[in-house]
């Protein structure tokens, strides 16, 4: 007997099949299963190899699953470094990353790196949206192992903070702002850039801050010397190019993510030259993966047109990433003119590029129409000025009646007092100084009625003229915080009772005072007494006091006859 095969029901090739009955009909099915399994395994390995080989970039999609931090949306895949060690060591790495979905909104985009030690995402570099809206670019000075593109979810869009030199952010601002401008640079007579970049730690931007810092190059062409300098810089293609190169050099050498240009009060004769300069600067900065923001004064509404003056918003908007409209100060025309101005601008510039500015400063308008900004403390100091009406002998005696007057809010003399003006949506008062003057006070109430224009016109965000911790300014952040969170303003007016003057005296009897004039019945005892006026803008309370020396009543007696006097 010859044994064929080596096992039970063995085939000649040595593959075993169980006997299932006559004819071995299961064999084709099993062979097909084996072939499919083999093909699936092969396809798996081919897919893995192809997916790896297809990406030849320095950063390629990662299989890592890392949660996106609260308050952000991830717009790209999570990417891991696959470049060379030499490339990783470079201090100037150009990176372009495709977005998961096309967008035309370039606001609040950043590259984030993942720190495996802390297991947290950290903002690393601003991301610049390309023209097609399908990818973002940046320049890295190091090569993080894991990166992703994210957008900060601010319903308000950009929240831009301007800071004076050597100032730090208001405590309430640090968690809200997305862009910080420090007035660090000015223009030299040869077109060079002079100044030193503010230390991020000094201004309140801690390491890993969610805000980006774009220093401002500031020029006030209202100054004749500055006007001559900037006119020379913009006068020819050669001088403009040299100026552009100086700005780009300072930006790159300082490893700045971007720069802000604020050339204020330019004459209309510089309109074309300034637009050409911004166009060239935008191209040069974008080639270096840097951001360009431009601060422009608000156009003026004329009877027959909107006058942009020296600033061609449409041309500048083609080159700049963000256009910040500086504060429009005349509150008498703000609510009438600003909607017309914004309607005009949003027809020529993408609304998401336009940022509307608000301010914590009060504004005074003189009889000649000139405008002056001042701190809240200065404004309330004017409103709470005190004088005392005494007799011709300039004496205040015991047991007499004296009028103590809040000179600049004395309604008995036709002044307005501190009041809410519904026509301008602001707390205001009028007073006399070389003619009638009006002071408008910006606070949490008036700011809300300006913020409502941002969602109405679909603007790109809000800028704060001075976001510093200056205690002389009003705190407008309680109005800004809910707007940043929701994108909608809080529209409320102050309680009228809070705007009524209050008075206290250390002795004697006080009567009246609600209209700005207090009648004081002096004490029977001579001495020095203090009269205090309390005044509010509806938010903060301010006090001014006057000390009065009360003398013994003369034997002749009599009540002091009121005449005008001032302390």
Coordinates of C-alpha atoms in Angstrom, one line a residue:
X1 CA 0.0 0.0 0.0
X2 CA 1.3 3.4 -0.9
X3 CA 0.6 6.4 1.2
X4 CA -0.2 9.5 -0.8
X5 CA 0.1 12.7 1.1
X6 CA 1.0 13.2 4.7
X7 CA -2.2 13.5 6.5
X8 CA -5.9 13.1 6.7
X9 CA -7.6 13.9 3.4
X10 CA -4.4 15.6 2.2
X11 CA -4.0 17.2 -1.2
X12 CA -1.0 16.6 -3.3
X13 CA 0.2 20.1 -2.6
X14 CA 0.1 19.6 1.1
X15 CA -2.9 21.9 1.9
X16 CA -5.5 20.2 4.1
X17 CA -9.2 20.4 3.4
X18 CA -11.7 18.8 5.6
X19 CA -14.0 16.3 3.9
X20 CA -17.5 17.8 3.7
X21 CA -19.1 15.3 1.4
X22 CA -19.0 14.1 -2.1
X23 CA -17.2 16.1 -4.7
X24 CA -15.3 18.5 -2.3
X25 CA -17.6 21.4 -3.4
X26 CA -16.3 23.8 -0.6
X27 CA -12.8 24.1 -2.0
X28 CA -13.5 27.0 -4.5
X29 CA -15.1 29.1 -1.7
X30 CA -12.2 28.6 0.7
X31 CA -9.7 29.5 -2.0
X32 CA -11.7 32.7 -2.8
X33 CA -11.6 33.7 0.9
X34 CA -7.9 33.2 1.1
X35 CA -7.3 35.3 -2.0
X36 CA -9.5 38.1 -0.7
X37 CA -7.8 38.1 2.7
X38 CA -4.4 38.2 1.0
X39 CA -5.5 41.1 -1.2
X40 CA -6.8 43.0 1.8
X41 CA -3.6 42.6 3.6
X42 CA -1.7 43.7 0.6
X43 CA -4.0 46.7 0.1
X44 CA -3.5 47.7 3.7
X45 CA 0.3 47.8 3.3
X46 CA 0.1 49.6 0.0
X47 CA -2.2 52.2 1.6
X48 CA 0.1 52.8 4.5
X49 CA 3.1 53.1 2.2
X50 CA 1.3 55.5 -0.2
X51 CA -0.1 57.7 2.5
X52 CA 3.3 58.1 3.8
X53 CA 5.0 58.6 0.5
X54 CA 2.4 61.0 -0.9
X55 CA 3.3 63.6 1.7
X56 CA 6.7 65.1 0.9
X57 CA 6.2 68.2 3.0
X58 CA 8.0 69.1 6.1
X59 CA 4.7 68.8 8.0
X60 CA 2.4 65.8 7.2
X61 CA -0.9 64.7 8.6
X62 CA -0.6 62.9 11.9
X63 CA -2.7 60.0 13.3
X64 CA -2.6 61.7 16.7
X65 CA -6.0 62.5 18.3
X66 CA -5.5 65.6 20.5
X67 CA -8.4 67.6 21.8
X68 CA -8.8 71.2 20.6
X69 CA -8.6 73.8 23.5
X70 CA -11.8 75.5 24.6
X71 CA -12.5 78.7 22.8
X72 CA -10.9 77.6 19.6
X73 CA -11.8 75.7 16.4
X74 CA -9.2 73.6 14.6
X75 CA -9.2 74.4 10.8
X76 CA -6.5 72.0 9.6
X77 CA -5.4 68.5 10.3
X78 CA -3.0 67.8 13.1
X79 CA 0.4 67.8 11.5
X80 CA 3.7 66.2 12.6
X81 CA 7.2 67.2 11.6
X82 CA 8.8 64.9 9.0
X83 CA 11.4 67.3 7.7
X84 CA 15.2 66.9 7.9
X85 CA 17.2 67.7 11.0
X86 CA 18.9 70.5 9.1
X87 CA 15.6 72.1 8.2
X88 CA 14.4 71.7 11.8
X89 CA 17.4 73.7 13.0
X90 CA 16.8 76.6 10.7
X91 CA 15.6 79.9 12.2
X92 CA 13.6 80.8 9.1
X93 CA 11.2 78.0 8.0
X94 CA 8.5 78.8 5.5
X95 CA 5.3 76.7 6.1
X96 CA 2.1 76.4 4.1
X97 CA -0.7 74.2 5.3
X98 CA -4.0 73.4 3.6
X99 CA -7.2 74.1 5.5
X100 CA -9.9 71.5 5.9
X101 CA -12.5 73.9 4.3
X102 CA -12.1 77.0 2.2
X103 CA -12.7 80.3 3.9
X104 CA -12.6 84.0 3.2
X105 CA -12.3 85.0 6.9
X106 CA -8.7 85.6 7.9
X107 CA -9.4 86.8 11.4
X108 CA -7.9 85.3 14.5
X109 CA -6.0 82.5 12.7
X110 CA -2.8 81.1 14.4
X111 CA -0.5 78.1 14.3
X112 CA -0.5 76.2 17.5
X113 CA 2.2 73.8 18.7
X114 CA 1.5 70.9 21.0
X115 CA 3.7 70.6 24.1
X116 CA 3.9 66.9 25.0
X117 CA 5.4 67.7 28.4
X118 CA 2.5 69.9 29.5
X119 CA 0.0 68.2 27.2
X120 CA -1.3 71.5 26.1
X121 CA -1.6 73.5 22.8
X122 CA 0.3 76.8 22.7
X123 CA -0.1 79.7 20.2
X124 CA 3.1 79.7 18.1
X125 CA 2.7 82.0 15.0
X126 CA 0.1 84.0 13.2
X127 CA -1.4 82.2 10.2
X128 CA -1.9 84.3 7.0
X129 CA -4.8 83.2 4.8
X130 CA -3.8 82.9 1.1
X131 CA -5.7 84.6 -1.7
X132 CA -7.8 81.6 -2.5
X133 CA -8.7 80.9 1.1
X134 CA -7.6 77.3 0.9
X135 CA -4.4 77.4 2.8
X136 CA -2.5 79.5 5.4
X137 CA 1.2 80.3 5.6
X138 CA 3.7 81.3 8.2
X139 CA 7.4 81.5 9.0
X140 CA 8.6 79.5 11.9
X141 CA 11.9 80.2 13.8
X142 CA 11.9 76.6 15.1
X143 CA 10.1 73.4 14.0
X144 CA 7.7 72.1 16.6
X145 CA 7.0 68.4 16.5
X146 CA 3.2 68.8 16.2
X147 CA 1.2 71.8 14.9
X148 CA -2.3 72.7 13.8
X149 CA -4.1 75.8 12.5
X150 CA -6.8 77.1 14.9
X151 CA -9.1 80.1 15.0
X152 CA -9.9 81.9 18.2
X153 CA -13.7 81.8 18.6
X154 CA -14.4 85.5 19.4
X155 CA -17.9 86.3 18.4
X156 CA -16.8 89.9 18.1
X157 CA -14.0 89.1 15.7
X158 CA -10.7 91.1 16.2
X159 CA -10.3 92.7 19.6
X160 CA -7.5 95.2 19.0
X161 CA -5.8 97.0 21.9
X162 CA -3.7 100.1 21.4
X163 CA -1.2 100.9 24.1
X164 CA 0.8 104.1 24.7
X165 CA 4.6 103.8 25.2
X166 CA 5.6 102.0 28.4
X167 CA 2.0 101.2 29.3
X168 CA 0.6 97.8 30.3
X169 CA -2.7 96.2 29.5
X170 CA -5.8 96.8 31.7
X171 CA -6.3 93.7 33.9
X172 CA -9.7 93.1 32.2
X173 CA -8.2 93.4 28.7
X174 CA -5.6 90.7 28.8
X175 CA -8.0 87.8 28.4
X176 CA -10.1 89.5 25.7
X177 CA -7.8 91.1 23.2
X178 CA -6.5 89.3 20.1
X179 CA -4.2 92.0 18.7
X180 CA -2.0 94.4 20.6
X181 CA -0.4 97.6 19.0
X182 CA 2.3 99.4 20.9
X183 CA 3.4 102.8 19.6
X184 CA 7.0 101.8 19.4
X185 CA 8.3 103.1 16.0
X186 CA 8.5 106.4 14.2
X187 CA 10.0 107.5 10.9
X188 CA 13.5 109.2 10.7
X189 CA 14.2 111.9 8.1
X190 CA 16.0 109.4 5.9
X191 CA 13.0 107.0 5.9
X192 CA 14.5 104.7 8.5
X193 CA 12.6 103.3 11.4
X194 CA 13.6 104.4 14.9
X195 CA 12.4 103.0 18.2
X196 CA 12.5 99.9 20.3
X197 CA 9.9 97.1 20.5
X198 CA 8.0 97.0 23.8
X199 CA 8.8 94.0 26.0
X200 CA 5.8 91.7 25.9
X201 CA 6.1 90.9 29.6
X202 CA 6.0 94.6 30.4
X203 CA 2.9 95.3 28.4
X204 CA 1.1 92.3 30.0
X205 CA 1.6 89.6 27.3
X206 CA 2.8 86.5 29.2
X207 CA 4.6 83.7 27.4
X208 CA 2.0 81.7 25.6
X209 CA -0.4 84.6 25.4
X210 CA -3.3 84.2 23.0
X211 CA -2.8 87.7 21.7
X212 CA -0.4 88.7 18.8
X213 CA 1.8 91.8 19.1
X214 CA 2.0 94.1 16.0
X215 CA 4.0 97.2 16.9
X216 CA 2.9 100.5 15.3
X217 CA 4.9 102.8 13.1
X218 CA 3.3 106.1 14.0
X219 CA 3.5 109.4 12.3
X220 CA 1.4 112.5 12.9
X221 CA 1.6 114.5 9.8
X222 CA -0.3 117.3 11.5
X223 CA 3.1 118.2 12.9
X224 CA 5.0 120.2 10.3
X225 CA 8.3 118.5 10.8
X226 CA 6.7 115.0 10.5
X227 CA 4.7 116.1 7.5
X228 CA 7.9 117.1 5.7
X229 CA 9.5 113.8 6.6
X230 CA 6.7 111.6 5.4
X231 CA 6.1 113.6 2.3
X232 CA 9.8 113.1 1.4
X233 CA 9.5 109.4 2.1
X234 CA 6.5 108.9 -0.1
X235 CA 7.6 111.2 -2.9
X236 CA 9.1 108.7 -5.3
X237 CA 9.2 105.0 -6.0
X238 CA 12.8 104.9 -4.9
X239 CA 12.1 106.5 -1.5
X240 CA 9.0 104.4 -1.0
X241 CA 10.9 101.2 -1.7
X242 CA 13.7 102.2 0.6
X243 CA 11.1 102.9 3.4
X244 CA 9.4 99.5 2.7
X245 CA 12.7 97.7 3.0
X246 CA 13.4 99.4 6.3
X247 CA 10.1 98.4 7.8
X248 CA 10.4 94.8 6.5
X249 CA 13.9 94.6 7.9
X250 CA 12.9 95.7 11.3
X251 CA 10.0 93.3 11.3
X252 CA 12.1 90.3 10.2
X253 CA 15.1 91.0 12.4
X254 CA 12.8 91.6 15.4
X255 CA 11.0 88.3 14.7
X256 CA 7.7 90.2 14.8
X257 CA 4.6 88.5 13.5
X258 CA 3.5 91.7 11.8
X259 CA 3.4 95.5 11.8
X260 CA 0.8 98.2 12.0
X261 CA 1.1 101.4 10.0
X262 CA -0.5 104.6 11.4
X263 CA 0.3 107.7 9.4
X264 CA -2.2 110.1 10.7
X265 CA -3.3 113.5 9.3
X266 CA -1.7 113.0 5.9
X267 CA -2.6 115.8 3.4
X268 CA -4.9 114.8 0.5
X269 CA -2.0 115.3 -1.9
X270 CA -0.4 112.1 -0.6
X271 CA -3.4 109.9 -1.4
X272 CA -1.9 108.1 -4.4
X273 CA 1.6 107.9 -2.9
X274 CA 0.4 106.4 0.4
X275 CA -1.8 103.8 -1.4
X276 CA 1.3 102.8 -3.5
X277 CA 3.4 102.5 -0.4
X278 CA 0.9 100.3 1.4
X279 CA 0.5 98.1 -1.7
X280 CA 4.3 97.6 -1.9
X281 CA 4.6 97.1 1.8
X282 CA 1.8 94.5 1.9
X283 CA 3.5 92.4 -0.9
X284 CA 6.9 92.6 0.9
X285 CA 5.5 91.6 4.3
X286 CA 3.3 88.8 2.9
X287 CA 6.4 87.4 1.1
X288 CA 7.9 87.1 4.5
X289 CA 4.7 85.6 6.0
X290 CA 4.1 88.7 8.1
X291 CA 0.8 90.5 8.8
X292 CA 0.1 94.1 7.8
X293 CA -2.5 96.1 9.7
X294 CA -3.2 99.8 8.9
X295 CA -4.9 102.4 11.1
X296 CA -6.8 105.0 9.2
X297 CA -8.8 108.1 10.2
X298 CA -12.5 107.9 9.6
X299 CA -13.8 109.4 6.4
X300 CA -15.9 112.5 6.7
X301 CA -19.5 112.7 5.6
X302 CA -20.1 115.7 3.2
X303 CA -23.5 116.8 2.0
X304 CA -22.9 115.1 -1.4
X305 CA -20.4 112.3 -0.7
X306 CA -18.2 110.5 1.8
X307 CA -14.7 112.1 1.8
X308 CA -11.8 109.7 2.4
X309 CA -9.2 112.5 2.2
X310 CA -5.7 111.1 1.8
X311 CA -6.7 107.5 2.4
X312 CA -7.9 105.3 -0.5
X313 CA -9.6 102.6 1.6
X314 CA -10.3 100.3 -1.4
X315 CA -6.7 100.2 -2.6
X316 CA -5.3 100.0 0.9
X317 CA -7.8 97.2 1.7
X318 CA -6.4 95.1 -1.1
X319 CA -2.9 95.1 0.5
X320 CA -3.6 95.1 4.3
X321 CA -4.9 92.2 6.4
X322 CA -6.8 94.5 8.8
X323 CA -8.0 98.1 8.4
X324 CA -8.6 99.8 11.8
X325 CA -10.7 102.9 11.7
X326 CA -9.4 105.4 14.3
X327 CA -11.8 107.0 16.8
X328 CA -14.4 109.4 15.4
X329 CA -14.7 112.0 18.2
X330 CA -17.5 114.3 17.3
X331 CA -20.4 112.8 19.2
X332 CA -22.7 115.4 17.9
X333 CA -22.6 113.9 14.4
X334 CA -21.5 110.3 15.2
X335 CA -24.9 108.6 15.2
X336 CA -26.0 110.5 12.1
X337 CA -22.8 110.1 10.0
X338 CA -21.1 106.9 11.0
X339 CA -23.8 104.6 9.5
X340 CA -23.4 106.4 6.2
X341 CA -19.6 106.1 6.4
X342 CA -19.8 102.4 7.1
X343 CA -22.3 101.7 4.4
X344 CA -20.0 103.4 1.9
X345 CA -16.8 101.6 3.1
X346 CA -18.4 98.2 3.2
X347 CA -19.2 98.5 -0.5
X348 CA -15.5 98.9 -1.4
X349 CA -13.7 96.9 1.3
X350 CA -14.7 93.4 2.7
X351 CA -16.5 94.2 6.0
X352 CA -14.6 91.6 7.8
X353 CA -11.4 93.6 7.3
X354 CA -12.8 96.7 8.9
X355 CA -12.4 97.2 12.7
X356 CA -14.3 100.0 14.5
X357 CA -12.5 101.9 17.3
X358 CA -14.0 103.0 20.6
X359 CA -12.3 105.0 23.3
X360 CA -12.2 105.4 27.1
X361 CA -11.4 109.1 26.6
X362 CA -13.9 111.9 27.0
X363 CA -14.1 114.5 24.2
X364 CA -14.6 118.3 24.6
X365 CA -15.9 120.4 21.6
X366 CA -15.0 124.1 21.6
X367 CA -17.1 126.9 20.0
X368 CA -14.9 126.8 16.9
X369 CA -15.6 123.1 16.4
X370 CA -12.2 121.9 17.5
X371 CA -12.1 118.6 19.5
X372 CA -9.9 117.7 22.4
X373 CA -9.8 114.3 24.1
X374 CA -9.3 114.1 27.9
X375 CA -9.4 111.6 30.6
X376 CA -12.6 110.8 32.5
X377 CA -11.0 112.2 35.7
X378 CA -10.2 115.5 33.9
X379 CA -13.8 115.7 32.5
X380 CA -15.4 115.1 35.9
X381 CA -12.9 117.6 37.4
X382 CA -14.4 120.2 35.1
X383 CA -17.9 119.2 35.9
X384 CA -17.3 119.3 39.7
X385 CA -15.6 122.7 39.9
X386 CA -16.8 124.6 43.0
X387 CA -17.2 128.2 43.9
X388 CA -18.8 130.0 46.8
X389 CA -20.9 133.2 46.6
X390 CA -20.1 135.5 49.5
X391 CA -20.7 139.2 50.4
X392 CA -18.7 142.2 49.2
X393 CA -16.4 141.8 52.1
X394 CA -15.5 138.3 50.9
X395 CA -16.3 136.9 54.4
X396 CA -18.4 133.9 55.5
X397 CA -19.8 134.4 58.9
X398 CA -21.6 132.3 61.4
X399 CA -25.4 132.0 61.2
X400 CA -25.6 133.2 57.6
X401 CA -26.8 131.7 54.3
X402 CA -24.2 131.0 51.6
X403 CA -24.6 129.6 48.1
X404 CA -22.1 126.9 47.2
X405 CA -22.1 126.5 43.4
X406 CA -21.0 123.7 41.1
X407 CA -20.0 126.3 38.5
X408 CA -20.0 124.3 35.3
X409 CA -23.2 122.3 36.0
X410 CA -25.3 125.1 37.5
X411 CA -28.7 124.7 35.8
X412 CA -30.0 127.9 37.3
X413 CA -27.7 129.6 34.9
X414 CA -28.8 127.7 31.8
X415 CA -26.2 124.9 31.9
X416 CA -27.2 121.4 31.2
X417 CA -25.8 119.6 34.2
X418 CA -24.4 116.1 33.8
X419 CA -27.1 114.2 31.9
X420 CA -27.7 111.4 29.4
X421 CA -28.2 112.9 26.0
X422 CA -30.4 110.5 24.0
X423 CA -29.5 112.2 20.7
X424 CA -25.9 111.2 20.9
X425 CA -26.3 108.3 23.3
X426 CA -23.7 109.6 25.8
X427 CA -23.4 111.2 29.2
X428 CA -22.6 114.9 28.6
X429 CA -22.6 118.4 30.0
X430 CA -22.1 121.9 28.7
X431 CA -20.3 124.8 30.3
X432 CA -18.9 128.2 29.6
X433 CA -15.2 128.9 28.8
X434 CA -14.6 131.4 26.0
X435 CA -18.0 130.4 24.8
X436 CA -20.1 127.3 25.3
X437 CA -18.3 124.0 25.4
X438 CA -19.7 120.4 25.4
X439 CA -18.0 117.5 27.0
X440 CA -19.1 113.9 26.1
X441 CA -18.1 111.2 28.5
X442 CA -17.4 107.7 27.1
X443 CA -18.3 104.9 29.5
X444 CA -20.0 101.5 29.5
X445 CA -23.3 103.1 28.5
X446 CA -22.2 105.0 25.4
X447 CA -19.8 102.3 24.2
X448 CA -22.7 99.8 23.8
X449 CA -24.4 102.1 21.3
X450 CA -21.3 102.2 19.2
X451 CA -20.7 98.5 19.4
X452 CA -24.1 97.9 17.8
X453 CA -22.7 99.1 14.5
X454 CA -20.3 96.1 14.3
X455 CA -22.9 93.3 13.9
X456 CA -25.1 95.7 11.9
X457 CA -22.5 96.1 9.2
X458 CA -20.8 92.7 9.7
X459 CA -17.5 94.4 10.6
X460 CA -14.3 92.5 11.6
X461 CA -14.1 93.6 15.2
X462 CA -13.5 96.4 17.7
X463 CA -10.4 98.3 18.6
X464 CA -9.8 100.2 21.9
X465 CA -7.9 103.4 21.5
X466 CA -6.2 103.1 24.9
X467 CA -6.4 99.6 26.5
X468 CA -3.9 100.5 29.3
X469 CA -4.4 100.2 33.0
X470 CA -4.4 104.0 33.3
X471 CA -6.6 104.7 36.3
X472 CA -7.5 108.2 35.1
X473 CA -9.5 106.6 32.3
X474 CA -13.0 105.1 32.4
X475 CA -13.3 101.4 32.7
X476 CA -15.2 100.4 29.5
X477 CA -14.4 96.7 29.7
X478 CA -17.6 95.7 31.4
X479 CA -19.3 96.7 28.2
X480 CA -16.7 95.0 26.0
X481 CA -16.6 91.7 27.8
X482 CA -20.2 90.6 27.0
X483 CA -19.8 91.9 23.4
X484 CA -16.6 89.8 22.9
X485 CA -18.4 86.7 24.3
X486 CA -21.7 87.1 22.3
X487 CA -21.0 89.5 19.4
X488 CA -24.0 91.5 20.6
X489 CA -23.8 94.8 22.6
X490 CA -25.6 95.5 25.9
X491 CA -27.7 98.6 25.3
X492 CA -28.6 100.3 28.6
X493 CA -28.8 103.9 29.8
X494 CA -27.7 105.2 33.2
X495 CA -30.2 105.6 36.0
X496 CA -31.0 109.4 35.9
X497 CA -30.9 109.5 39.7
X498 CA -27.2 108.5 39.6
X499 CA -26.4 111.7 37.6
X500 CA -27.9 114.0 40.2
X501 CA -25.3 115.9 42.3
X502 CA -25.1 115.0 46.0
X503 CA -23.7 117.2 48.8
X504 CA -22.4 116.8 52.3
X505 CA -21.3 119.4 54.9
X506 CA -19.4 118.8 58.1
X507 CA -21.8 121.1 60.0
X508 CA -24.6 123.5 59.4
X509 CA -27.7 122.9 57.3
X510 CA -27.6 122.1 53.6
X511 CA -30.6 122.7 51.3
X512 CA -31.2 122.0 47.6
X513 CA -28.2 121.2 45.4
X514 CA -29.9 119.1 42.8
X515 CA -29.5 121.8 40.2
X516 CA -25.9 122.5 41.1
X517 CA -26.4 125.2 43.7
X518 CA -26.4 124.4 47.4
X519 CA -27.7 126.8 50.0
X520 CA -25.7 126.4 53.2
X521 CA -26.8 127.7 56.5
X522 CA -23.5 128.2 58.3
X523 CA -23.0 126.9 61.9
X524 CA -23.2 129.1 65.0
X525 CA -19.6 128.4 65.8
X526 CA -16.7 129.8 63.9
X527 CA -14.2 127.4 62.3
X528 CA -13.2 125.7 59.1
X529 CA -15.8 123.5 57.5
X530 CA -15.7 121.2 54.5
X531 CA -18.4 121.0 51.8
X532 CA -18.2 118.0 49.4
X533 CA -19.9 117.6 46.0
X534 CA -20.5 114.1 44.8
X535 CA -20.9 113.6 41.1
X536 CA -21.3 110.5 38.9
X537 CA -21.2 109.7 35.2
X538 CA -23.5 106.8 36.0
X539 CA -20.7 104.4 36.6
X540 CA -18.0 105.9 38.9
X541 CA -18.5 108.4 41.6
X542 CA -16.2 111.5 41.9
X543 CA -15.9 114.0 44.7
X544 CA -14.6 117.6 45.0
X545 CA -14.5 119.5 48.2
X546 CA -14.0 123.1 49.3
X547 CA -12.9 124.2 52.7
X548 CA -14.6 127.3 54.1
X549 CA -13.4 129.5 56.9
X550 CA -16.4 130.7 58.9
X551 CA -15.8 133.8 61.0
X552 CA -17.7 135.1 64.0
X553 CA -20.7 137.1 63.0
X554 CA -19.9 140.8 63.3
X555 CA -21.9 143.0 65.8
X556 CA -23.5 144.7 62.8
X557 CA -24.9 141.3 61.8
X558 CA -26.6 140.7 58.5
X559 CA -26.7 137.9 55.9
X560 CA -24.1 137.7 53.3
X561 CA -25.2 139.0 49.9
X562 CA -24.4 136.5 47.2
X563 CA -21.9 137.7 44.6
X564 CA -19.9 135.7 42.2
X565 CA -16.6 134.4 43.4
X566 CA -14.4 131.3 42.7
X567 CA -12.0 129.3 44.6

